[in-house]
Amino acid sequence: MTSTNPYTYDKDQKVLCFHGPLIYEAKILDRRQETDEQNASYPIYHVHYQGWNKKWDEWLDGTRILVWNEENLALQKRIEQFYSTKKGLLKKNGSPSSLDPNANRKRTREELEKEKEESDFLNKPEIQLEIPEPLKCQLVDDWENITKNQQLVPLPREPTITQILAQYKQYKLEKKSGKTWNPDLIDEVSQGLCMYFNKALGTMLLYQFERQQYSDLRRKHHNKDMTDIYGVEHLLRLYVQLPTLIAHTAMDETTISVLTDHLGDILKYIHKMRKQLFVSEYQNASPSYVSIVNGN
């Protein structure tokens, strides 16, 4: 009786791996089996990123590893292009004193106060939300559909953001195993998420091509919150911005830790239910819509 090979990848195999938002070339150095909380075994892989110092070598489960093929190499380029268009996302932190020709002049009181504000901001507790790799790919598809293909998310969406968060709450309360969640805290986090979305949508979450659609919806549904119009596609964009938004609040480290836990769990639910939540096809914008956007 032959045993089934539990491994997807072999030692010394050349692969592609997610590290942060981008995909890099890597090599499998070793592999072994781990056991989860339910005593089920799963494989993990020790990988080395090509051209990187070995201090970056790490053990990963299979979710961050991709087969080396033309399709995934194309995905690597698409993701790199997506993030390179986002202002500042791929910029390295330079040394202001070495770049600023006025660095040695006497600073004004206003400049010193601004520096203090920036220092206080940088010293605030940091929120980190790990977006699963399939959802990172979803962000890239979303960007390409709108900015390159001139397509739109069909709106109003079904389910809406409000409905998704209600479904999430029901899912957590009905789940028998795992961590117990406080329903009042779920409501509080969901309400906060909706508040952030409604405030950020028009200023931070839209591509230029979508702004006319947003204006039309605001006029047509002026008595509705945008969380009752938009769906998971735009909620996922909010998740990219949340660390920055929350960093500007006065929350303490304990509150941010609890909030991060809940926001991360909602993201896991979105990942788990992604086939049911994300729209299957974007709609082509009408010629008249394109004409308005282009100012014709």
Short mmCIF file of C-alpha atoms in Angstrom, two decimals, residues 69-276:
data_model
loop_
_atom_site.label_atom_id
_atom_site.label_comp_id
_atom_site.label_asym_id
_atom_site.label_seq_id
_atom_site.Cartn_x
_atom_site.Cartn_y
_atom_site.Cartn_z
CA ASN A 69 5.49 29.01 -14.02
CA GLU A 70 4.60 31.61 -16.64
CA GLU A 71 1.21 32.36 -15.07
CA ASN A 72 2.67 33.15 -11.65
CA LEU A 73 5.59 35.09 -13.13
CA ALA A 74 3.00 37.24 -14.91
CA LEU A 75 1.17 37.65 -11.58
CA GLN A 76 4.44 38.78 -9.99
CA LYS A 77 4.78 41.55 -12.59
CA ARG A 78 1.12 42.60 -12.25
CA ILE A 79 1.42 42.94 -8.47
CA GLU A 80 4.68 44.88 -8.76
CA GLN A 81 3.05 47.24 -11.26
CA PHE A 82 0.01 47.65 -9.00
CA TYR A 83 2.06 48.68 -5.98
CA SER A 84 4.45 50.85 -7.99
CA THR A 85 1.49 53.05 -8.98
CA LYS A 86 0.57 53.59 -5.32
CA LYS A 87 2.32 56.75 -4.15
CA GLY A 88 5.01 56.01 -1.60
CA LEU A 89 4.23 52.32 -1.07
CA LEU A 90 7.52 51.08 -2.48
CA LYS A 91 9.65 54.09 -1.52
CA LYS A 92 12.64 53.48 0.71
CA ASN A 93 13.01 55.65 3.78
CA GLY A 94 15.76 58.13 2.96
CA SER A 95 17.78 60.31 5.27
CA PRO A 96 16.25 63.81 5.29
CA SER A 97 19.45 65.42 6.45
CA SER A 98 21.39 64.01 3.51
CA LEU A 99 18.76 64.97 0.94
CA ASP A 100 17.54 68.38 2.13
CA PRO A 101 19.81 71.29 1.08
CA ASN A 102 18.31 73.39 3.90
CA ALA A 103 18.88 70.75 6.57
CA ASN A 104 21.54 72.76 8.41
CA ARG A 105 19.62 76.03 8.65
CA LYS A 106 17.91 77.06 11.90
CA ARG A 107 14.44 75.58 12.14
CA THR A 108 11.40 77.68 12.97
CA ARG A 109 9.08 77.03 15.92
CA GLU A 110 6.43 75.78 13.50
CA GLU A 111 8.87 73.29 11.98
CA LEU A 112 9.95 72.06 15.41
CA GLU A 113 6.31 71.60 16.44
CA LYS A 114 5.64 69.71 13.23
CA GLU A 115 8.66 67.47 13.88
CA LYS A 116 7.34 66.74 17.38
CA GLU A 117 3.92 65.84 15.95
CA GLU A 118 5.56 63.51 13.42
CA SER A 119 7.70 61.94 16.16
CA ASP A 120 4.63 61.41 18.36
CA PHE A 121 2.82 59.86 15.40
CA LEU A 122 5.69 57.47 14.62
CA ASN A 123 5.88 56.39 18.28
CA LYS A 124 2.21 55.42 18.43
CA PRO A 125 1.32 51.71 18.66
CA GLU A 126 1.34 50.22 15.16
CA ILE A 127 -1.54 48.21 13.74
CA GLN A 128 -0.62 45.41 11.37
CA LEU A 129 -3.24 43.64 9.26
CA GLU A 130 -1.95 40.73 7.21
CA ILE A 131 -3.96 40.50 3.99
CA PRO A 132 -4.11 36.88 2.73
CA GLU A 133 -2.40 36.29 -0.61
CA PRO A 134 -5.60 35.52 -2.59
CA LEU A 135 -7.03 38.85 -1.43
CA LYS A 136 -3.86 40.65 -2.52
CA CYS A 137 -4.42 39.15 -5.97
CA GLN A 138 -8.03 40.31 -5.76
CA LEU A 139 -6.81 43.87 -5.15
CA VAL A 140 -4.68 43.67 -8.29
CA ASP A 141 -7.56 42.30 -10.39
CA ASP A 142 -9.79 45.06 -9.03
CA TRP A 143 -7.25 47.73 -10.00
CA GLU A 144 -6.76 46.32 -13.50
CA ASN A 145 -10.47 45.97 -14.19
CA ILE A 146 -11.11 49.61 -13.35
CA THR A 147 -7.99 51.48 -14.43
CA LYS A 148 -7.04 49.42 -17.49
CA ASN A 149 -10.26 47.79 -18.70
CA GLN A 150 -12.54 50.74 -17.86
CA GLN A 151 -14.97 48.50 -15.98
CA LEU A 152 -16.94 49.16 -12.81
CA VAL A 153 -18.12 47.19 -9.81
CA PRO A 154 -21.90 46.81 -10.34
CA LEU A 155 -23.61 48.89 -7.65
CA PRO A 156 -25.57 48.67 -5.42
CA ARG A 157 -23.85 45.42 -4.39
CA GLU A 158 -25.36 42.32 -2.89
CA PRO A 159 -24.31 41.60 -0.22
CA THR A 160 -23.50 45.09 0.99
CA ILE A 161 -20.83 45.83 3.59
CA THR A 162 -23.52 46.14 6.26
CA GLN A 163 -24.89 42.72 5.31
CA ILE A 164 -21.43 41.13 5.23
CA LEU A 165 -20.69 42.32 8.76
CA ALA A 166 -24.08 41.03 9.97
CA GLN A 167 -23.32 37.66 8.35
CA TYR A 168 -19.91 37.64 10.02
CA LYS A 169 -21.47 38.23 13.45
CA GLN A 170 -23.95 35.39 12.93
CA TYR A 171 -21.14 33.11 11.78
CA LYS A 172 -19.04 33.85 14.89
CA LEU A 173 -21.94 33.41 17.32
CA GLU A 174 -22.98 30.10 15.75
CA LYS A 175 -19.45 28.71 15.65
CA LYS A 176 -19.10 26.09 18.39
CA SER A 177 -15.32 25.67 18.48
CA GLY A 178 -12.45 28.10 18.89
CA LYS A 179 -12.32 31.48 20.57
CA THR A 180 -15.48 32.97 22.11
CA TRP A 181 -16.30 36.46 20.84
CA ASN A 182 -18.23 39.14 22.71
CA PRO A 183 -21.26 40.10 20.54
CA ASP A 184 -21.23 43.68 21.86
CA LEU A 185 -17.58 44.03 20.88
CA ILE A 186 -18.31 42.59 17.43
CA ASP A 187 -21.02 45.25 17.01
CA GLU A 188 -18.70 48.00 18.19
CA VAL A 189 -15.91 47.03 15.78
CA SER A 190 -18.37 46.62 12.89
CA GLN A 191 -19.88 50.05 13.57
CA GLY A 192 -16.41 51.58 13.67
CA LEU A 193 -15.49 49.88 10.40
CA CYS A 194 -18.64 51.25 8.76
CA MET A 195 -17.87 54.73 10.10
CA TYR A 196 -14.35 54.61 8.66
CA PHE A 197 -15.69 53.38 5.32
CA ASN A 198 -18.37 56.05 4.98
CA LYS A 199 -15.85 58.79 5.77
CA ALA A 200 -12.97 57.43 3.67
CA LEU A 201 -14.81 56.24 0.55
CA GLY A 202 -15.03 59.53 -1.31
CA THR A 203 -11.53 60.71 -0.42
CA MET A 204 -9.31 57.61 -0.24
CA LEU A 205 -10.91 54.49 -1.69
CA LEU A 206 -11.94 55.34 -5.25
CA TYR A 207 -10.05 55.24 -8.52
CA GLN A 208 -10.53 58.26 -10.76
CA PHE A 209 -12.65 56.25 -13.21
CA GLU A 210 -15.15 55.43 -10.42
CA ARG A 211 -15.78 58.96 -9.20
CA GLN A 212 -18.63 59.67 -11.58
CA GLN A 213 -20.34 56.44 -10.49
CA TYR A 214 -19.91 57.53 -6.86
CA SER A 215 -21.41 60.97 -7.59
CA ASP A 216 -24.39 59.39 -9.36
CA LEU A 217 -24.99 57.04 -6.43
CA ARG A 218 -24.75 59.84 -3.88
CA ARG A 219 -27.47 61.76 -5.71
CA LYS A 220 -29.70 58.72 -6.20
CA HIS A 221 -29.28 57.31 -2.66
CA HIS A 222 -28.66 60.52 -0.69
CA ASN A 223 -30.47 59.11 2.34
CA LYS A 224 -28.35 55.95 2.56
CA ASP A 225 -24.96 55.17 4.05
CA MET A 226 -22.44 53.99 1.47
CA THR A 227 -22.00 50.77 3.47
CA ASP A 228 -25.55 49.96 2.31
CA ILE A 229 -24.51 50.49 -1.33
CA TYR A 230 -20.93 49.21 -1.67
CA GLY A 231 -19.63 45.69 -1.09
CA VAL A 232 -16.55 43.69 -0.27
CA GLU A 233 -14.46 45.01 -3.18
CA HIS A 234 -14.27 48.48 -1.68
CA LEU A 235 -14.16 47.20 1.91
CA LEU A 236 -10.96 45.35 1.03
CA ARG A 237 -9.46 48.61 -0.22
CA LEU A 238 -10.27 50.15 3.18
CA TYR A 239 -8.23 47.41 4.86
CA VAL A 240 -5.15 48.62 2.98
CA GLN A 241 -5.67 52.10 4.45
CA LEU A 242 -6.74 51.12 7.98
CA PRO A 243 -3.27 51.04 9.59
CA THR A 244 -2.73 54.68 8.57
CA LEU A 245 -6.23 55.77 9.58
CA ILE A 246 -6.06 54.13 13.00
CA ALA A 247 -2.56 55.48 13.65
CA HIS A 248 -4.08 58.98 13.65
CA THR A 249 -6.43 58.14 16.53
CA ALA A 250 -5.80 58.48 20.26
CA MET A 251 -6.31 54.78 21.05
CA ASP A 252 -3.94 53.15 23.51
CA GLU A 253 -1.92 50.00 22.86
CA THR A 254 -4.43 47.65 24.54
CA THR A 255 -7.36 49.01 22.54
CA ILE A 256 -5.40 48.77 19.29
CA SER A 257 -4.47 45.17 20.09
CA VAL A 258 -8.13 44.20 20.62
CA LEU A 259 -9.17 46.10 17.50
CA THR A 260 -6.47 44.45 15.39
CA ASP A 261 -7.61 41.04 16.59
CA HIS A 262 -11.20 41.68 15.54
CA LEU A 263 -10.37 43.38 12.24
CA GLY A 264 -8.05 40.51 11.37
CA ASP A 265 -10.77 37.98 12.13
CA ILE A 266 -13.23 39.79 9.85
CA LEU A 267 -10.58 39.65 7.13
CA LYS A 268 -10.21 35.90 7.66
CA TYR A 269 -13.97 35.55 7.22
CA ILE A 270 -13.82 37.53 3.97
CA HIS A 271 -11.02 35.26 2.78
CA LYS A 272 -12.97 32.13 3.73
CA MET A 273 -16.15 33.35 2.00
CA ARG A 274 -14.47 35.13 -0.91
CA LYS A 275 -16.16 33.07 -3.63
CA GLN A 276 -19.56 34.06 -2.28
#
